[in-house]
Coordinates of C-alpha atoms and ligand atoms in Angstrom, one line a residue:
X1 CA 19.8 68.9 7.1
X2 CA 22.7 68.9 4.7
X3 CA 22.6 72.0 2.4
X4 CA 19.4 73.4 4.0
X5 CA 19.3 77.2 4.2
X6 CA 18.2 78.4 7.6
X7 CA 17.6 81.9 8.9
X8 CA 18.2 81.9 12.7
X9 CA 16.2 84.8 14.2
X10 CA 17.4 85.9 17.6
X11 CA 15.3 88.2 19.7
X12 CA 16.3 89.9 22.9
X13 CA 16.1 87.4 25.8
X14 CA 18.6 85.8 28.1
X15 CA 18.3 82.5 26.3
X16 CA 20.1 84.3 23.3
X17 CA 23.3 82.8 24.8
X18 CA 22.0 79.4 23.7
X19 CA 21.5 80.6 20.1
X20 CA 25.3 80.4 19.7
X21 CA 25.2 76.6 20.5
X22 CA 22.1 76.3 18.2
X23 CA 23.9 78.0 15.3
X24 CA 26.9 75.7 15.9
X25 CA 24.7 72.6 16.0
X26 CA 22.9 73.6 12.7
X27 CA 26.2 74.2 11.0
X28 CA 27.6 70.9 12.3
X29 CA 24.5 69.2 10.7
X30 CA 25.4 70.7 7.4
X31 CA 23.0 73.7 7.2
X32 CA 23.9 77.1 5.8
X33 CA 22.9 79.5 8.6
X34 CA 22.3 83.2 8.3
X35 CA 21.5 85.1 11.5
X36 CA 19.1 88.0 11.9
X37 CA 19.1 89.7 15.3
X38 CA 16.8 92.2 16.8
X39 CA 18.6 95.4 18.2
X40 CA 17.8 94.1 21.7
X41 CA 19.4 90.7 21.0
X42 CA 22.7 92.5 20.6
X43 CA 22.6 93.3 24.3
X44 CA 22.7 89.5 25.0
X45 CA 25.0 88.1 22.4
X46 CA 27.3 89.8 20.0
X47 CA 27.0 89.8 16.2
X48 CA 30.7 88.9 16.1
X49 CA 30.1 85.6 18.0
X50 CA 27.3 84.6 15.6
X51 CA 29.2 85.7 12.5
X52 CA 32.2 83.6 13.6
X53 CA 30.1 80.5 14.3
X54 CA 28.0 80.7 11.1
X55 CA 30.8 82.1 8.8
X56 CA 28.2 84.5 7.4
X57 CA 27.6 88.2 8.0
X58 CA 24.9 89.1 10.6
X59 CA 21.9 91.3 9.8
X60 CA 20.6 93.6 12.6
X61 CA 19.6 96.9 10.9
X62 CA 17.7 97.7 7.7
X63 CA 20.8 99.5 6.5
X64 CA 24.5 99.0 7.1
X65 CA 25.4 102.4 8.6
X66 CA 29.0 102.1 7.4
X67 CA 28.2 101.8 3.7
X68 CA 24.4 102.3 3.4
X69 CA 23.9 98.8 2.0
X70 CA 20.3 97.6 2.2
X71 CA 19.7 94.4 4.2
X72 CA 16.9 93.0 2.1
X73 CA 14.5 91.1 4.3
X74 CA 12.5 90.1 1.2
X75 CA 15.4 88.3 -0.5
X76 CA 16.5 86.7 2.8
X77 CA 12.9 85.4 3.3
X78 CA 12.9 84.0 -0.2
X79 CA 16.4 82.5 0.2
X80 CA 15.5 80.4 3.3
X81 CA 14.3 76.8 3.6
X82 CA 13.3 77.6 7.2
X83 CA 13.2 80.5 9.6
X84 CA 13.8 79.6 13.2
X85 CA 13.3 82.2 15.8
X86 CA 15.1 81.2 19.0
X87 CA 14.7 82.7 21.4
X88 CA 11.3 84.0 20.6
X89 CA 10.4 86.5 23.4
X90 CA 6.9 87.5 24.5
X91 CA 7.5 90.8 22.8
X92 CA 8.5 89.3 19.4
X93 CA 5.7 86.7 19.5
X94 CA 3.2 89.5 20.1
X95 CA 4.6 91.6 17.3
X96 CA 4.6 88.6 14.9
X97 CA 0.9 87.9 15.9
X98 CA 0.0 91.6 15.1
X99 CA 2.1 91.9 12.0
X100 CA 4.2 94.7 13.5
X101 CA 7.3 95.4 11.3
X102 CA 9.7 97.5 13.3
X103 CA 12.9 95.5 13.1
X104 CA 14.6 93.4 10.5
X105 CA 13.7 90.1 12.1
X106 CA 10.0 91.0 12.0
X107 CA 10.1 92.2 8.4
X108 CA 11.9 89.0 7.5
X109 CA 9.2 86.9 9.2
X110 CA 6.4 88.8 7.4
X111 CA 8.0 88.3 4.0
X112 CA 9.2 84.7 4.5
X113 CA 7.5 82.0 2.4
X114 CA 9.3 79.1 4.1
X115 CA 8.2 77.2 7.2
X116 CA 8.7 79.1 10.4
X117 CA 9.6 77.7 13.8
X118 CA 9.6 79.6 17.0
X119 CA 11.2 78.6 20.4
X120 CA 9.5 80.7 23.0
X121 CA 11.5 81.9 26.0
X122 CA 10.2 83.9 28.8
X123 CA 9.5 83.9 32.5
X124 CA 6.8 81.4 33.7
X125 CA 4.1 83.9 34.5
X126 CA 4.7 85.7 31.1
X127 CA 4.4 82.4 29.4
X128 CA 1.2 81.5 31.2
X129 CA -0.4 84.9 30.7
X130 CA -3.5 84.7 28.5
X131 CA -2.1 87.4 26.2
X132 CA 1.1 85.4 25.5
X133 CA -0.9 82.2 25.1
X134 CA -3.3 83.9 22.7
X135 CA -0.5 85.2 20.6
X136 CA 1.1 81.7 20.5
X137 CA -2.3 80.2 19.5
X138 CA -2.7 82.8 16.8
X139 CA 0.7 82.0 15.3
X140 CA 0.1 78.3 15.5
X141 CA -3.1 78.8 13.7
X142 CA -1.2 80.5 10.9
X143 CA 1.2 77.6 10.6
X144 CA 4.1 78.7 12.9
X145 CA 5.6 75.6 14.4
X146 CA 6.2 76.2 18.2
X147 CA 9.0 74.3 19.8
X148 CA 7.7 74.1 23.3
X149 CA 9.7 75.6 26.1
X150 CA 10.9 73.4 28.9
X151 CA 10.2 73.5 32.7
X152 CA 13.1 74.4 34.9
X153 CA 15.0 77.1 36.7
X154 CA 14.5 80.4 34.9
X155 CA 16.8 83.5 34.8
X156 CA 14.5 85.2 37.4
X157 CA 15.3 82.4 39.9
X158 CA 11.8 81.1 39.6
X159 CA 11.1 77.6 38.6
X160 CA 8.5 76.8 35.9
X161 CA 7.7 76.5 32.2
X162 CA 9.3 79.1 29.9
X163 CA 12.9 78.0 29.4
X164 CA 13.9 77.8 25.8
X165 CA 14.2 74.3 24.5
X166 CA 17.7 73.0 24.3
X167 CA 19.7 73.7 21.0
X168 CA 19.7 70.0 20.2
X169 CA 15.9 69.7 20.6
X170 CA 15.4 72.7 18.3
X171 CA 17.8 71.2 15.7
X172 CA 16.0 67.8 16.1
X173 CA 12.6 69.5 15.4
X174 CA 14.0 70.9 12.1
X175 CA 15.5 67.5 11.2
X176 CA 12.2 65.8 11.9
X177 CA 10.3 68.3 9.8
X178 CA 12.3 67.6 6.7
X179 CA 12.7 63.9 7.4
X180 CA 9.0 63.4 7.9
X181 CA 7.7 65.5 5.0
X182 CA 8.4 63.2 2.1
X183 CA 8.8 59.9 4.0
X184 CA 6.8 56.8 3.1
X185 CA 7.3 55.8 6.7
X186 CA 5.0 58.5 7.9
X187 CA 2.0 56.9 9.8
X188 CA 3.5 53.4 9.6
X189 CA 4.3 51.3 12.7
X190 CA 7.7 49.7 13.0
X191 CA 9.0 47.3 15.7
X192 CA 12.7 47.5 16.6
X193 CA 14.7 45.3 18.8
X194 CA 17.8 46.8 20.4
X195 CA 20.5 46.2 23.0
X196 CA 21.8 43.0 24.6
X197 CA 19.8 40.4 26.6
X198 CA 20.8 39.2 30.0
X199 CA 20.3 35.5 30.8
X200 CA 20.1 34.7 34.5
X201 CA 22.6 32.4 36.2
X202 CA 21.5 33.1 39.7
X203 CA 19.9 36.2 41.5
X204 CA 23.2 38.2 41.1
X205 CA 24.8 37.0 37.9
X206 CA 23.9 36.8 34.3
X207 CA 25.3 36.0 30.8
X208 CA 25.3 39.1 28.7
X209 CA 27.2 40.9 25.9
X210 CA 28.8 44.2 25.1
X211 CA 25.9 45.6 23.0
X212 CA 25.1 49.2 24.0
X213 CA 21.9 49.5 22.0
X214 CA 23.1 52.7 20.3
X215 CA 22.5 51.4 16.8
X216 CA 19.0 50.2 17.5
X217 CA 18.1 53.4 19.3
X218 CA 19.5 55.5 16.5
X219 CA 17.3 53.6 14.0
X220 CA 14.3 54.2 16.3
X221 CA 15.0 57.9 16.5
X222 CA 15.4 58.1 12.7
X223 CA 12.2 56.2 11.9
X224 CA 10.3 58.2 14.5
X225 CA 11.6 61.4 12.9
X226 CA 10.3 60.2 9.6
X227 CA 6.8 59.9 11.1
X228 CA 6.7 56.2 12.0
X229 CA 5.2 55.0 15.3
X230 CA 8.1 53.0 16.8
X231 CA 7.7 50.1 19.2
X232 CA 11.2 49.8 20.6
X233 CA 11.8 46.5 22.4
X234 CA 15.0 47.1 24.3
X235 CA 17.2 44.8 26.4
X236 CA 19.0 46.3 29.4
X237 CA 20.7 49.5 28.1
X238 CA 21.7 52.9 29.6
X239 CA 19.9 54.8 26.9
X240 CA 16.5 56.5 26.8
X241 CA 14.5 57.2 23.6
X242 CA 13.9 60.9 23.1
X243 CA 11.3 61.1 20.3
X244 CA 7.6 61.2 21.3
X245 CA 6.8 58.7 18.5
X246 CA 8.8 56.0 20.3
X247 CA 7.2 53.6 22.8
X248 CA 9.9 51.7 24.6
X249 CA 9.1 48.2 25.9
X250 CA 11.9 47.1 28.3
X251 CA 12.8 43.5 28.5
X252 CA 15.7 41.5 30.1
X253 CA 16.1 38.0 28.7
X254 CA 15.8 36.5 25.2
X255 CA 12.7 34.8 26.3
X256 CA 11.1 38.1 27.3
X257 CA 12.2 39.7 24.1
X258 CA 10.8 36.8 22.1
X259 CA 7.4 37.1 23.8
X260 CA 7.2 40.9 23.4
X261 CA 8.1 40.5 19.7
X262 CA 5.6 37.8 19.0
X263 CA 2.9 40.0 20.5
X264 CA 4.0 43.2 18.8
X265 CA 5.0 42.2 15.3
X266 CA 1.5 41.4 14.0
X267 CA 0.3 45.0 14.6
X268 CA 3.3 46.5 12.8
X269 CA 4.2 47.2 9.1
X270 CA 7.7 45.9 9.6
X271 CA 10.5 45.2 12.0
X272 CA 14.3 45.9 12.3
X273 CA 16.0 43.3 14.4
X274 CA 19.1 45.0 15.8
X275 CA 19.3 43.4 19.2
X276 CA 22.3 41.3 20.1
X277 CA 20.3 38.4 21.5
X278 CA 22.1 35.7 23.6
X279 CA 22.2 32.5 21.6
X280 CA 22.4 30.4 24.8
X281 CA 21.0 30.7 28.4
X282 CA 21.6 28.6 31.5
X283 CA 19.2 25.7 31.5
X284 CA 18.0 26.6 35.0
X285 CA 18.7 29.8 37.0
X286 CA 19.7 29.0 40.5
X287 CA 17.2 30.3 43.1
X288 CA 20.0 31.5 45.4
X289 CA 23.5 32.8 44.9
X290 CA 25.9 30.1 43.8
X291 CA 28.6 29.7 46.3
X292 CA 32.3 29.6 45.5
X293 CA 33.0 25.8 46.1
X294 CA 35.3 23.6 44.2
X295 CA 37.8 24.6 41.5
X296 CA 35.4 24.5 38.5
X297 CA 31.8 25.5 37.9
X298 CA 29.9 24.0 35.0
X299 CA 26.8 25.7 33.6
X300 CA 24.6 23.7 31.3
X301 CA 23.5 26.1 28.5
X302 CA 20.6 25.5 26.2
X303 CA 19.8 27.5 23.0
X304 CA 17.5 30.5 23.2
X305 CA 14.9 31.0 20.5
X306 CA 15.9 32.8 17.3
X307 CA 13.6 35.8 17.4
X308 CA 14.4 37.1 13.9
X309 CA 13.7 33.6 12.4
X310 CA 10.4 33.5 14.2
X311 CA 9.5 36.9 12.8
X312 CA 10.5 35.6 9.3
X313 CA 8.0 32.8 9.7
X314 CA 5.3 35.1 10.9
X315 CA 5.9 37.8 8.3
X316 CA 3.0 38.7 6.0
X317 CA 3.3 39.9 2.5
X318 CA 2.6 43.4 3.6
X319 CA 5.4 43.5 6.2
X320 CA 9.1 44.0 5.9
X321 CA 11.8 42.5 8.0
X322 CA 15.4 43.7 8.4
X323 CA 18.1 41.9 10.3
X324 CA 21.7 42.4 11.3
X325 CA 24.6 40.2 10.9
X326 CA 27.6 40.8 13.1
X327 CA 30.5 38.8 11.8
X328 CA 34.2 38.2 12.3
X329 CA 34.9 36.0 9.4
X330 CA 33.3 34.8 6.1
X331 CA 31.2 38.0 6.4
X332 CA 29.4 38.1 3.1
X333 CA 28.6 34.4 3.0
X334 CA 27.3 34.4 6.6
X335 CA 25.2 37.5 6.0
X336 CA 23.8 36.0 2.9
X337 CA 22.9 32.8 4.7
X338 CA 21.1 34.9 7.5
X339 CA 19.2 36.8 4.8
X340 CA 17.7 33.6 3.4
X341 CA 17.3 31.5 6.5
X342 CA 15.6 34.2 8.5
X343 CA 13.4 35.4 5.5
X344 CA 14.7 39.0 5.7
X345 CA 14.2 41.6 3.1
X346 CA 17.7 42.9 3.7
X347 CA 20.5 42.2 6.0
X348 CA 22.8 44.8 7.6
X349 CA 26.3 43.4 7.9
X350 CA 28.8 44.8 10.3
X351 CA 32.2 43.3 10.5
X352 CA 34.1 43.4 13.8
X353 CA 37.2 43.6 11.6
X354 CA 36.4 47.2 10.6
X355 CA 37.7 49.8 13.1
X356 CA 34.9 51.9 14.5
X357 CA 32.2 49.3 13.7
X358 CA 30.1 47.2 16.0
X359 CA 29.5 47.4 19.8
X360 CA 29.8 50.4 22.1
X361 CA 31.2 52.8 19.4
X362 CA 29.4 55.9 18.2
X363 CA 30.2 55.0 14.6
X364 CA 29.5 52.0 12.4
X365 CA 30.5 50.7 9.0
X366 CA 27.9 48.7 7.2
X367 CA 27.2 46.7 4.1
X368 CA 23.6 46.1 3.1
X369 CA 22.7 42.9 1.1
X370 CA 19.2 42.6 -0.3
X371 CA 17.1 39.8 -1.7
X372 CA 18.0 40.7 -5.3
X373 CA 21.6 40.0 -4.4
X374 CA 22.6 43.7 -4.5
X375 CA 25.3 44.7 -2.1
X376 CA 25.8 48.3 -1.0
X377 CA 28.9 49.2 1.0
X378 CA 28.9 52.4 3.1
X379 CA 31.8 54.3 4.6
X380 CA 32.4 54.7 8.3
X381 CA 29.7 57.0 9.6
X382 CA 28.1 58.1 12.9
X383 CA 25.3 55.7 14.0
X384 CA 22.7 58.5 13.3
X385 CA 23.9 58.7 9.7
X386 CA 23.9 54.9 9.4
X387 CA 20.4 54.9 10.7
X388 CA 19.4 57.3 8.0
X389 CA 21.0 55.0 5.3
X390 CA 19.0 52.0 6.7
X391 CA 15.8 54.0 6.8
X392 CA 16.4 55.0 3.1
X393 CA 16.7 51.3 2.2
X394 CA 13.5 50.5 4.1
X395 CA 11.7 53.3 2.2
X396 CA 12.8 51.6 -1.1
X397 CA 11.1 48.4 0.1
X398 CA 7.7 49.9 0.7
Ligands
LIG1 N1 18.7 37.3 16.4 C1 17.5 37.1 17.0 N2 17.3 36.2 18.0 C2 18.4 35.4 18.3 C3 19.6 35.6 17.7 C4 19.7 36.5 16.7 O1 16.5 37.9 16.7 N3 18.2 34.5 19.3 C5 18.7 38.3 15.3 C6 19.7 39.5 15.5 O2 18.9 40.6 16.1 C7 20.1 39.8 14.1 C8 20.1 38.5 13.4 O3 19.3 37.6 14.2 O4 19.2 40.6 13.4 C9 21.5 37.8 13.3 O5 22.1 37.8 14.6 P1 23.5 37.2 14.8 O6 23.9 37.2 16.3 O7 24.5 37.9 13.8 O8 23.4 35.8 14.2 P2 22.9 34.4 14.8 O9 21.6 34.1 14.1 O10 22.8 34.4 16.3 O11 24.0 33.4 14.3 P3 25.5 33.3 14.8 O12 25.6 33.8 16.2 O13 25.8 31.9 14.7 O14 26.3 34.1 13.9

């Protein structure tokens, strides 16, 4: 969203208080945000709040009464890469559908040539009313992208569908729109492994690792945002995928992950192996809880199957395969070895020696090594940004 010019249109509904959080989120993601408010919206949130958050003046009236300056809805409409109306009240949606032009937000809408998004917000019965639904259908038919309201407690105290989508959801919808538009991943199917695996010792204990799954889930969200259908094979994690394009297949052990991958990979255009798969598992899992007897306990461990290597053997010419290498020493040489031995197209190296990289953090610092021997080093970034860098490299493969 970096550098995108967004008009945030606010109409007069109680959800206008959430527009402040939305403006902040859009600015945080690098957008240049200009706010247009209806006169009624001013009753719910002040122009000063919005101006402070966006660092831009706010337009409410056709003229500035102080100096007579003209707020040109036409130039605003031409300036923007997107117009987002949030909240979009029943009244504003109805006026948009009819082409009524009695405030600056509506004239801006009518003269905008950019994509338009609307996040409806109203009471459940208003939202369900055939008039409101027909207006929404008319606008959708004209290309307005509706960001569905959520169900929950409404300002009236009633419970139902009509609550404006959360600011993060609205910002994600915009992100997805731009990410998907030019992506080669649109319509492709990608398998991703994520998280740790648990190898059973007895009914109450396992061998696991500190992987949170955050990196794999971030890659899944990014590829889904670019229009790919994602099959996310996840070990035990506390995360939930948000995007509708992601199908999560939950597994526990390396063996279960192996079986899911062998079944899923043939129907995919490629795979990203980001799971921290256990390399060893207890030879046998005890059927009942192991008791505390004696001073030592020996577990006989046997190797698990290397899933990435198996995918490398199964890989067809029309498929890509990306792997990770988490290293503590001899990083480059070890990563290079994994690239070749697992038949990967590129390997994403993270070194546990870099602060902020690896398990459980929200950040990562990666180096990508490809089959042509090219090495790209990236700076420390959020896992969402790292996922975008990895997705960019995948797009170069296809
Ligand atoms: N991997 C896998 N199945 C395994 C082990 C690893 O699919 N049983 C994948 C990981 O998801 C990653 C890549 O192989 O994409 C490298 O994982 P890593 O743990 O760094 O390397 P290993 O191959 O396990 O080698 P080592 O532990 O000796 O460094």
